Amino acid sequence: METIFSKIMAREIPADIVYEDEHVLAFKDIAPQAPVHVLVIPKKYIHNVLTLEESDTELAGQILLACSKVAQLMGIEEGGARIVFNCGTDGGQAVPHLHAHVLGGRKLGWPPG
Ligand code: AMP
């Protein structure tokens, strides 16, 4: 499925990449909602968390571990972070490729809008 994120993975459009491994790519959000706002995406196409399958179990863990690595790389692991997976229409998902938002660097409000 071609999305803006597949184009970033293919290096067809630029992104500020902060972490990459065999399974995931992480890059700064173009419209940051906090001092640190990084998106972590699997290289494999998955629509969102709600469409994960049993066979994605290991990859799901790799995505979470990558979020933790990104928090460390961005220096927010001590202050804390919010890691969000927007899913579908009601969840406010705009880009139909699974992604984690890793947000931090300020105190975040709750509940979300
Ligand atoms: P969501 O609403 O959960 O689907 O989040 C999609 C996110 O992708 C938003 O926070 C956008 O700001 C971000 N975004 C859209 N286009 C780009 C881009 N070219 N580079 C980086 N982030 C992007």
mmCIF file with all atom_site columns, N, CA and C in Angstrom, residues 2-64:
data_model
loop_
_atom_site.group_PDB
_atom_site.id
_atom_site.type_symbol
_atom_site.label_atom_id
_atom_site.label_alt_id
_atom_site.label_comp_id
_atom_site.label_asym_id
_atom_site.label_entity_id
_atom_site.label_seq_id
_atom_site.pdbx_PDB_ins_code
_atom_site.Cartn_x
_atom_site.Cartn_y
_atom_site.Cartn_z
_atom_site.occupancy
_atom_site.B_iso_or_equiv
_atom_site.pdbx_formal_charge
_atom_site.auth_seq_id
_atom_site.auth_comp_id
_atom_site.auth_asym_id
_atom_site.auth_atom_id
_atom_site.pdbx_PDB_model_num
ATOM 1   N N  . GLU A 1 2  ? 0.675  2.117   -0.965 1.00 0.00 ? 2  GLU A N  1
ATOM 2   C CA . GLU A 1 2  ? 1.493  3.334   -1.042 1.00 0.00 ? 2  GLU A CA 1
ATOM 3   C C  . GLU A 1 2  ? 0.880  4.432   -0.165 1.00 0.00 ? 2  GLU A C  1
ATOM 4   N N  . THR A 1 3  ? 1.695  4.928   0.742  1.00 0.00 ? 3  THR A N  1
ATOM 5   C CA . THR A 1 3  ? 1.292  6.043   1.602  1.00 0.00 ? 3  THR A CA 1
ATOM 6   C C  . THR A 1 3  ? 2.484  6.990   1.679  1.00 0.00 ? 3  THR A C  1
ATOM 7   N N  . ILE A 1 4  ? 2.263  8.102   2.367  1.00 0.00 ? 4  ILE A N  1
ATOM 8   C CA . ILE A 1 4  ? 3.375  9.034   2.566  1.00 0.00 ? 4  ILE A CA 1
ATOM 9   C C  . ILE A 1 4  ? 4.527  8.331   3.312  1.00 0.00 ? 4  ILE A C  1
ATOM 10  N N  . PHE A 1 5  ? 4.173  7.362   4.171  1.00 0.00 ? 5  PHE A N  1
ATOM 11  C CA . PHE A 1 5  ? 5.222  6.672   4.925  1.00 0.00 ? 5  PHE A CA 1
ATOM 12  C C  . PHE A 1 5  ? 5.991  5.679   4.040  1.00 0.00 ? 5  PHE A C  1
ATOM 13  N N  . SER A 1 6  ? 5.313  5.040   3.095  1.00 0.00 ? 6  SER A N  1
ATOM 14  C CA . SER A 1 6  ? 6.060  4.149   2.192  1.00 0.00 ? 6  SER A CA 1
ATOM 15  C C  . SER A 1 6  ? 7.014  4.969   1.331  1.00 0.00 ? 6  SER A C  1
ATOM 16  N N  . LYS A 1 7  ? 6.611  6.201   1.007  1.00 0.00 ? 7  LYS A N  1
ATOM 17  C CA . LYS A 1 7  ? 7.506  7.078   0.223  1.00 0.00 ? 7  LYS A CA 1
ATOM 18  C C  . LYS A 1 7  ? 8.711  7.513   1.055  1.00 0.00 ? 7  LYS A C  1
ATOM 19  N N  . ILE A 1 8  ? 8.497  7.722   2.343  1.00 0.00 ? 8  ILE A N  1
ATOM 20  C CA . ILE A 1 8  ? 9.622  8.045   3.228  1.00 0.00 ? 8  ILE A CA 1
ATOM 21  C C  . ILE A 1 8  ? 10.560 6.837   3.312  1.00 0.00 ? 8  ILE A C  1
ATOM 22  N N  . MET A 1 9  ? 9.994  5.641   3.451  1.00 0.00 ? 9  MET A N  1
ATOM 23  C CA . MET A 1 9  ? 10.828 4.429   3.518  1.00 0.00 ? 9  MET A CA 1
ATOM 24  C C  . MET A 1 9  ? 11.641 4.249   2.241  1.00 0.00 ? 9  MET A C  1
ATOM 25  N N  . ALA A 1 10 ? 11.032 4.593   1.100  1.00 0.00 ? 10 ALA A N  1
ATOM 26  C CA . ALA A 1 10 ? 11.717 4.440   -0.198 1.00 0.00 ? 10 ALA A CA 1
ATOM 27  C C  . ALA A 1 10 ? 12.651 5.609   -0.485 1.00 0.00 ? 10 ALA A C  1
ATOM 28  N N  . ARG A 1 11 ? 12.729 6.545   0.458  1.00 0.00 ? 11 ARG A N  1
ATOM 29  C CA . ARG A 1 11 ? 13.558 7.761   0.303  1.00 0.00 ? 11 ARG A CA 1
ATOM 30  C C  . ARG A 1 11 ? 13.095 8.596   -0.896 1.00 0.00 ? 11 ARG A C  1
ATOM 31  N N  . GLU A 1 12 ? 11.823 8.509   -1.223 1.00 0.00 ? 12 GLU A N  1
ATOM 32  C CA . GLU A 1 12 ? 11.274 9.342   -2.311 1.00 0.00 ? 12 GLU A CA 1
ATOM 33  C C  . GLU A 1 12 ? 10.927 10.738  -1.808 1.00 0.00 ? 12 GLU A C  1
ATOM 34  N N  . ILE A 1 13 ? 10.580 10.816  -0.504 1.00 0.00 ? 13 ILE A N  1
ATOM 35  C CA . ILE A 1 13 ? 10.424 12.139  0.108  1.00 0.00 ? 13 ILE A CA 1
ATOM 36  C C  . ILE A 1 13 ? 11.285 12.168  1.365  1.00 0.00 ? 13 ILE A C  1
ATOM 37  N N  . PRO A 1 14 ? 11.794 13.358  1.704  1.00 0.00 ? 14 PRO A N  1
ATOM 38  C CA . PRO A 1 14 ? 12.745 13.435  2.811  1.00 0.00 ? 14 PRO A CA 1
ATOM 39  C C  . PRO A 1 14 ? 12.076 13.313  4.178  1.00 0.00 ? 14 PRO A C  1
ATOM 40  N N  . ALA A 1 15 ? 12.845 12.846  5.124  1.00 0.00 ? 15 ALA A N  1
ATOM 41  C CA . ALA A 1 15 ? 12.399 12.802  6.513  1.00 0.00 ? 15 ALA A CA 1
ATOM 42  C C  . ALA A 1 15 ? 13.636 12.869  7.388  1.00 0.00 ? 15 ALA A C  1
ATOM 43  N N  . ASP A 1 16 ? 13.417 13.337  8.610  1.00 0.00 ? 16 ASP A N  1
ATOM 44  C CA . ASP A 1 16 ? 14.519 13.430  9.571  1.00 0.00 ? 16 ASP A CA 1
ATOM 45  C C  . ASP A 1 16 ? 14.559 12.107  10.347 1.00 0.00 ? 16 ASP A C  1
ATOM 46  N N  . ILE A 1 17 ? 15.321 11.158  9.829  1.00 0.00 ? 17 ILE A N  1
ATOM 47  C CA . ILE A 1 17 ? 15.353 9.805   10.395 1.00 0.00 ? 17 ILE A CA 1
ATOM 48  C C  . ILE A 1 17 ? 16.232 9.779   11.638 1.00 0.00 ? 17 ILE A C  1
ATOM 49  N N  . VAL A 1 18 ? 15.682 9.235   12.730 1.00 0.00 ? 18 VAL A N  1
ATOM 50  C CA . VAL A 1 18 ? 16.449 9.195   13.983 1.00 0.00 ? 18 VAL A CA 1
ATOM 51  C C  . VAL A 1 18 ? 16.869 7.781   14.353 1.00 0.00 ? 18 VAL A C  1
ATOM 52  N N  . TYR A 1 19 ? 16.212 6.770   13.771 1.00 0.00 ? 19 TYR A N  1
ATOM 53  C CA . TYR A 1 19 ? 16.563 5.380   14.093 1.00 0.00 ? 19 TYR A CA 1
ATOM 54  C C  . TYR A 1 19 ? 16.065 4.480   12.968 1.00 0.00 ? 19 TYR A C  1
ATOM 55  N N  . GLU A 1 20 ? 16.859 3.451   12.661 1.00 0.00 ? 20 GLU A N  1
ATOM 56  C CA . GLU A 1 20 ? 16.423 2.472   11.670 1.00 0.00 ? 20 GLU A CA 1
ATOM 57  C C  . GLU A 1 20 ? 17.063 1.137   11.995 1.00 0.00 ? 20 GLU A C  1
ATOM 58  N N  . ASP A 1 21 ? 16.294 0.081   11.838 1.00 0.00 ? 21 ASP A N  1
ATOM 59  C CA . ASP A 1 21 ? 16.877 -1.260  11.871 1.00 0.00 ? 21 ASP A CA 1
ATOM 60  C C  . ASP A 1 21 ? 16.165 -2.092  10.813 1.00 0.00 ? 21 ASP A C  1
ATOM 61  N N  . GLU A 1 22 ? 16.377 -3.391  10.879 1.00 0.00 ? 22 GLU A N  1
ATOM 62  C CA . GLU A 1 22 ? 15.830 -4.293  9.871  1.00 0.00 ? 22 GLU A CA 1
ATOM 63  C C  . GLU A 1 22 ? 14.293 -4.222  9.787  1.00 0.00 ? 22 GLU A C  1
ATOM 64  N N  . HIS A 1 23 ? 13.678 -3.926  10.917 1.00 0.00 ? 23 HIS A N  1
ATOM 65  C CA . HIS A 1 23 ? 12.220 -4.041  11.011 1.00 0.00 ? 23 HIS A CA 1
ATOM 66  C C  . HIS A 1 23 ? 11.468 -2.722  11.004 1.00 0.00 ? 23 HIS A C  1
ATOM 67  N N  . VAL A 1 24 ? 12.103 -1.648  11.480 1.00 0.00 ? 24 VAL A N  1
ATOM 68  C CA . VAL A 1 24 ? 11.378 -0.385  11.681 1.00 0.00 ? 24 VAL A CA 1
ATOM 69  C C  . VAL A 1 24 ? 12.186 0.806   11.183 1.00 0.00 ? 24 VAL A C  1
ATOM 70  N N  . LEU A 1 25 ? 11.446 1.887   10.973 1.00 0.00 ? 25 LEU A N  1
ATOM 71  C CA . LEU A 1 25 ? 12.065 3.179   10.669 1.00 0.00 ? 25 LEU A CA 1
ATOM 72  C C  . LEU A 1 25 ? 11.432 4.199   11.616 1.00 0.00 ? 25 LEU A C  1
ATOM 73  N N  . ALA A 1 26 ? 12.242 5.118   12.140 1.00 0.00 ? 26 ALA A N  1
ATOM 74  C CA . ALA A 1 26 ? 11.728 6.157   13.038 1.00 0.00 ? 26 ALA A CA 1
ATOM 75  C C  . ALA A 1 26 ? 12.205 7.510   12.540 1.00 0.00 ? 26 ALA A C  1
ATOM 76  N N  . PHE A 1 27 ? 11.271 8.450   12.466 1.00 0.00 ? 27 PHE A N  1
ATOM 77  C CA . PHE A 1 27 ? 11.600 9.779   11.938 1.00 0.00 ? 27 PHE A CA 1
ATOM 78  C C  . PHE A 1 27 ? 10.768 10.825  12.643 1.00 0.00 ? 27 PHE A C  1
ATOM 79  N N  . LYS A 1 28 ? 11.260 12.072  12.627 1.00 0.00 ? 28 LYS A N  1
ATOM 80  C CA . LYS A 1 28 ? 10.567 13.147  13.334 1.00 0.00 ? 28 LYS A CA 1
ATOM 81  C C  . LYS A 1 28 ? 9.257  13.484  12.640 1.00 0.00 ? 28 LYS A C  1
ATOM 82  N N  . ASP A 1 29 ? 8.213  13.714  13.451 1.00 0.00 ? 29 ASP A N  1
ATOM 83  C CA . ASP A 1 29 ? 6.927  14.127  12.898 1.00 0.00 ? 29 ASP A CA 1
ATOM 84  C C  . ASP A 1 29 ? 7.073  15.524  12.292 1.00 0.00 ? 29 ASP A C  1
ATOM 85  N N  . ILE A 1 30 ? 6.446  15.712  11.137 1.00 0.00 ? 30 ILE A N  1
ATOM 86  C CA . ILE A 1 30 ? 6.559  16.988  10.417 1.00 0.00 ? 30 ILE A CA 1
ATOM 87  C C  . ILE A 1 30 ? 5.810  18.112  11.134 1.00 0.00 ? 30 ILE A C  1
ATOM 88  N N  . ALA A 1 31 ? 4.865  17.762  11.985 1.00 0.00 ? 31 ALA A N  1
ATOM 89  C CA . ALA A 1 31 ? 4.079  18.753  12.733 1.00 0.00 ? 31 ALA A CA 1
ATOM 90  C C  . ALA A 1 31 ? 4.126  18.385  14.215 1.00 0.00 ? 31 ALA A C  1
ATOM 91  N N  . PRO A 1 32 ? 5.283  18.603  14.859 1.00 0.00 ? 32 PRO A N  1
ATOM 92  C CA . PRO A 1 32 ? 5.478  18.093  16.214 1.00 0.00 ? 32 PRO A CA 1
ATOM 93  C C  . PRO A 1 32 ? 4.495  18.688  17.230 1.00 0.00 ? 32 PRO A C  1
ATOM 94  N N  . GLN A 1 33 ? 3.954  17.822  18.077 1.00 0.00 ? 33 GLN A N  1
ATOM 95  C CA . GLN A 1 33 ? 3.012  18.227  19.123 1.00 0.00 ? 33 GLN A CA 1
ATOM 96  C C  . GLN A 1 33 ? 3.680  18.328  20.488 1.00 0.00 ? 33 GLN A C  1
ATOM 97  N N  . ALA A 1 34 ? 4.979  18.116  20.521 1.00 0.00 ? 34 ALA A N  1
ATOM 98  C CA . ALA A 1 34 ? 5.764  18.183  21.761 1.00 0.00 ? 34 ALA A CA 1
ATOM 99  C C  . ALA A 1 34 ? 7.217  18.400  21.327 1.00 0.00 ? 34 ALA A C  1
ATOM 100 N N  . PRO A 1 35 ? 8.097  18.816  22.271 1.00 0.00 ? 35 PRO A N  1
ATOM 101 C CA . PRO A 1 35 ? 9.496  19.030  21.894 1.00 0.00 ? 35 PRO A CA 1
ATOM 102 C C  . PRO A 1 35 ? 10.120 17.803  21.225 1.00 0.00 ? 35 PRO A C  1
ATOM 103 N N  . VAL A 1 36 ? 9.734  16.611  21.683 1.00 0.00 ? 36 VAL A N  1
ATOM 104 C CA . VAL A 1 36 ? 10.125 15.374  20.982 1.00 0.00 ? 36 VAL A CA 1
ATOM 105 C C  . VAL A 1 36 ? 8.858  14.736  20.436 1.00 0.00 ? 36 VAL A C  1
ATOM 106 N N  . HIS A 1 37 ? 8.823  14.490  19.133 1.00 0.00 ? 37 HIS A N  1
ATOM 107 C CA . HIS A 1 37 ? 7.674  13.828  18.508 1.00 0.00 ? 37 HIS A CA 1
ATOM 108 C C  . HIS A 1 37 ? 8.214  13.030  17.322 1.00 0.00 ? 37 HIS A C  1
ATOM 109 N N  . VAL A 1 38 ? 8.364  11.742  17.569 1.00 0.00 ? 38 VAL A N  1
ATOM 110 C CA . VAL A 1 38 ? 8.953  10.843  16.569 1.00 0.00 ? 38 VAL A CA 1
ATOM 111 C C  . VAL A 1 38 ? 7.921  9.772   16.219 1.00 0.00 ? 38 VAL A C  1
ATOM 112 N N  . LEU A 1 39 ? 7.864  9.409   14.960 1.00 0.00 ? 39 LEU A N  1
ATOM 113 C CA . LEU A 1 39 ? 6.989  8.330   14.498 1.00 0.00 ? 39 LEU A CA 1
ATOM 114 C C  . LEU A 1 39 ? 7.828  7.080   14.279 1.00 0.00 ? 39 LEU A C  1
ATOM 115 N N  . VAL A 1 40 ? 7.340  5.966   14.771 1.00 0.00 ? 40 VAL A N  1
ATOM 116 C CA . VAL A 1 40 ? 8.014  4.670   14.575 1.00 0.00 ? 40 VAL A CA 1
ATOM 117 C C  . VAL A 1 40 ? 7.095  3.798   13.737 1.00 0.00 ? 40 VAL A C  1
ATOM 118 N N  . ILE A 1 41 ? 7.585  3.360   12.590 1.00 0.00 ? 41 ILE A N  1
ATOM 119 C CA . ILE A 1 41 ? 6.740  2.555   11.687 1.00 0.00 ? 41 ILE A CA 1
ATOM 120 C C  . ILE A 1 41 ? 7.419  1.223   11.374 1.00 0.00 ? 41 ILE A C  1
ATOM 121 N N  . PRO A 1 42 ? 6.617  0.160   11.223 1.00 0.00 ? 42 PRO A N  1
ATOM 122 C CA . PRO A 1 42 ? 7.196  -1.086  10.730 1.00 0.00 ? 42 PRO A CA 1
ATOM 123 C C  . PRO A 1 42 ? 7.460  -0.972  9.236  1.00 0.00 ? 42 PRO A C  1
ATOM 124 N N  . LYS A 1 43 ? 8.513  -1.629  8.773  1.00 0.00 ? 43 LYS A N  1
ATOM 125 C CA . LYS A 1 43 ? 8.782  -1.616  7.327  1.00 0.00 ? 43 LYS A CA 1
ATOM 126 C C  . LYS A 1 43 ? 7.741  -2.459  6.590  1.00 0.00 ? 43 LYS A C  1
ATOM 127 N N  . LYS A 1 44 ? 7.228  -3.464  7.263  1.00 0.00 ? 44 LYS A N  1
ATOM 128 C CA . LYS A 1 44 ? 6.142  -4.265  6.686  1.00 0.00 ? 44 LYS A CA 1
ATOM 129 C C  . LYS A 1 44 ? 4.855  -3.443  6.717  1.00 0.00 ? 44 LYS A C  1
ATOM 130 N N  . TYR A 1 45 ? 4.055  -3.538  5.664  1.00 0.00 ? 45 TYR A N  1
ATOM 131 C CA . TYR A 1 45 ? 2.799  -2.804  5.669  1.00 0.00 ? 45 TYR A CA 1
ATOM 132 C C  . TYR A 1 45 ? 1.783  -3.469  6.596  1.00 0.00 ? 45 TYR A C  1
ATOM 133 N N  . ILE A 1 46 ? 1.314  -2.708  7.569  1.00 0.00 ? 46 ILE A N  1
ATOM 134 C CA . ILE A 1 46 ? 0.204  -3.103  8.454  1.00 0.00 ? 46 ILE A CA 1
ATOM 135 C C  . ILE A 1 46 ? -0.653 -1.855  8.598  1.00 0.00 ? 46 ILE A C  1
ATOM 136 N N  . HIS A 1 47 ? -1.959 -1.988  8.516  1.00 0.00 ? 47 HIS A N  1
ATOM 137 C CA . HIS A 1 47 ? -2.820 -0.792  8.564  1.00 0.00 ? 47 HIS A CA 1
ATOM 138 C C  . HIS A 1 47 ? -2.734 -0.107  9.923  1.00 0.00 ? 47 HIS A C  1
ATOM 139 N N  . ASN A 1 48 ? -3.022 -0.841  10.981 1.00 0.00 ? 48 ASN A N  1
ATOM 140 C CA . ASN A 1 48 ? -2.896 -0.263  12.325 1.00 0.00 ? 48 ASN A CA 1
ATOM 141 C C  . ASN A 1 48 ? -2.892 -1.399  13.359 1.00 0.00 ? 48 ASN A C  1
ATOM 142 N N  . VAL A 1 49 ? -2.828 -1.034  14.622 1.00 0.00 ? 49 VAL A N  1
ATOM 143 C CA . VAL A 1 49 ? -2.754 -2.046  15.683 1.00 0.00 ? 49 VAL A CA 1
ATOM 144 C C  . VAL A 1 49 ? -3.969 -2.975  15.633 1.00 0.00 ? 49 VAL A C  1
ATOM 145 N N  . LEU A 1 50 ? -5.104 -2.444  15.203 1.00 0.00 ? 50 LEU A N  1
ATOM 146 C CA . LEU A 1 50 ? -6.339 -3.242  15.197 1.00 0.00 ? 50 LEU A CA 1
ATOM 147 C C  . LEU A 1 50 ? -6.341 -4.306  14.105 1.00 0.00 ? 50 LEU A C  1
ATOM 148 N N  . THR A 1 51 ? -5.387 -4.211  13.164 1.00 0.00 ? 51 THR A N  1
ATOM 149 C CA . THR A 1 51 ? -5.316 -5.229  12.101 1.00 0.00 ? 51 THR A CA 1
ATOM 150 C C  . THR A 1 51 ? -4.097 -6.150  12.273 1.00 0.00 ? 51 THR A C  1
ATOM 151 N N  . LEU A 1 52 ? -3.425 -6.042  13.417 1.00 0.00 ? 52 LEU A N  1
ATOM 152 C CA . LEU A 1 52 ? -2.299 -6.957  13.679 1.00 0.00 ? 52 LEU A CA 1
ATOM 153 C C  . LEU A 1 52 ? -2.789 -8.402  13.693 1.00 0.00 ? 52 LEU A C  1
ATOM 154 N N  . GLU A 1 53 ? -1.960 -9.310  13.219 1.00 0.00 ? 53 GLU A N  1
ATOM 155 C CA . GLU A 1 53 ? -2.295 -10.731 13.230 1.00 0.00 ? 53 GLU A CA 1
ATOM 156 C C  . GLU A 1 53 ? -1.320 -11.478 14.139 1.00 0.00 ? 53 GLU A C  1
ATOM 157 N N  . GLU A 1 54 ? -1.693 -12.708 14.472 1.00 0.00 ? 54 GLU A N  1
ATOM 158 C CA . GLU A 1 54 ? -0.820 -13.531 15.343 1.00 0.00 ? 54 GLU A CA 1
ATOM 159 C C  . GLU A 1 54 ? 0.603  -13.576 14.808 1.00 0.00 ? 54 GLU A C  1
ATOM 160 N N  . SER A 1 55 ? 0.719  -13.641 13.483 1.00 0.00 ? 55 SER A N  1
ATOM 161 C CA . SER A 1 55 ? 2.048  -13.761 12.872 1.00 0.00 ? 55 SER A CA 1
ATOM 162 C C  . SER A 1 55 ? 2.872  -12.471 13.033 1.00 0.00 ? 55 SER A C  1
ATOM 163 N N  . ASP A 1 56 ? 2.235  -11.395 13.499 1.00 0.00 ? 56 ASP A N  1
ATOM 164 C CA . ASP A 1 56 ? 2.946  -10.123 13.719 1.00 0.00 ? 56 ASP A CA 1
ATOM 165 C C  . ASP A 1 56 ? 3.438  -9.978  15.156 1.00 0.00 ? 56 ASP A C  1
ATOM 166 N N  . THR A 1 57 ? 3.274  -11.028 15.965 1.00 0.00 ? 57 THR A N  1
ATOM 167 C CA . THR A 1 57 ? 3.602  -10.912 17.396 1.00 0.00 ? 57 THR A CA 1
ATOM 168 C C  . THR A 1 57 ? 5.030  -10.411 17.620 1.00 0.00 ? 57 THR A C  1
ATOM 169 N N  . GLU A 1 58 ? 5.997  -11.007 16.920 1.00 0.00 ? 58 GLU A N  1
ATOM 170 C CA . GLU A 1 58 ? 7.393  -10.617 17.125 1.00 0.00 ? 58 GLU A CA 1
ATOM 171 C C  . GLU A 1 58 ? 7.615  -9.177  16.646 1.00 0.00 ? 58 GLU A C  1
ATOM 172 N N  . LEU A 1 59 ? 7.036  -8.861  15.511 1.00 0.00 ? 59 LEU A N  1
ATOM 173 C CA . LEU A 1 59 ? 7.195  -7.504  14.974 1.00 0.00 ? 59 LEU A CA 1
ATOM 174 C C  . LEU A 1 59 ? 6.586  -6.467  15.924 1.00 0.00 ? 59 LEU A C  1
ATOM 175 N N  . ALA A 1 60 ? 5.450  -6.802  16.519 1.00 0.00 ? 60 ALA A N  1
ATOM 176 C CA . ALA A 1 60 ? 4.820  -5.867  17.467 1.00 0.00 ? 60 ALA A CA 1
ATOM 177 C C  . ALA A 1 60 ? 5.784  -5.570  18.614 1.00 0.00 ? 60 ALA A C  1
ATOM 178 N N  . GLY A 1 61 ? 6.471  -6.595  19.089 1.00 0.00 ? 61 GLY A N  1
ATOM 179 C CA . GLY A 1 61 ? 7.461  -6.387  20.144 1.00 0.00 ? 61 GLY A CA 1
ATOM 180 C C  . GLY A 1 61 ? 8.622  -5.537  19.669 1.00 0.00 ? 61 GLY A C  1
ATOM 181 N N  . GLN A 1 62 ? 9.037  -5.766  18.421 1.00 0.00 ? 62 GLN A N  1
ATOM 182 C CA . GLN A 1 62 ? 10.156 -4.978  17.886 1.00 0.00 ? 62 GLN A CA 1
ATOM 183 C C  . GLN A 1 62 ? 9.770  -3.497  17.759 1.00 0.00 ? 62 GLN A C  1
ATOM 184 N N  . ILE A 1 63 ? 8.519  -3.239  17.424 1.00 0.00 ? 63 ILE A N  1
ATOM 185 C CA . ILE A 1 63 ? 8.059  -1.844  17.335 1.00 0.00 ? 63 ILE A CA 1
ATOM 186 C C  . ILE A 1 63 ? 8.131  -1.189  18.716 1.00 0.00 ? 63 ILE A C  1
ATOM 187 N N  . LEU A 1 64 ? 7.656  -1.900  19.737 1.00 0.00 ? 64 LEU A N  1
ATOM 188 C CA . LEU A 1 64 ? 7.689  -1.329  21.090 1.00 0.00 ? 64 LEU A CA 1
ATOM 189 C C  . LEU A 1 64 ? 9.122  -1.111  21.557 1.00 0.00 ? 64 LEU A C  1
#
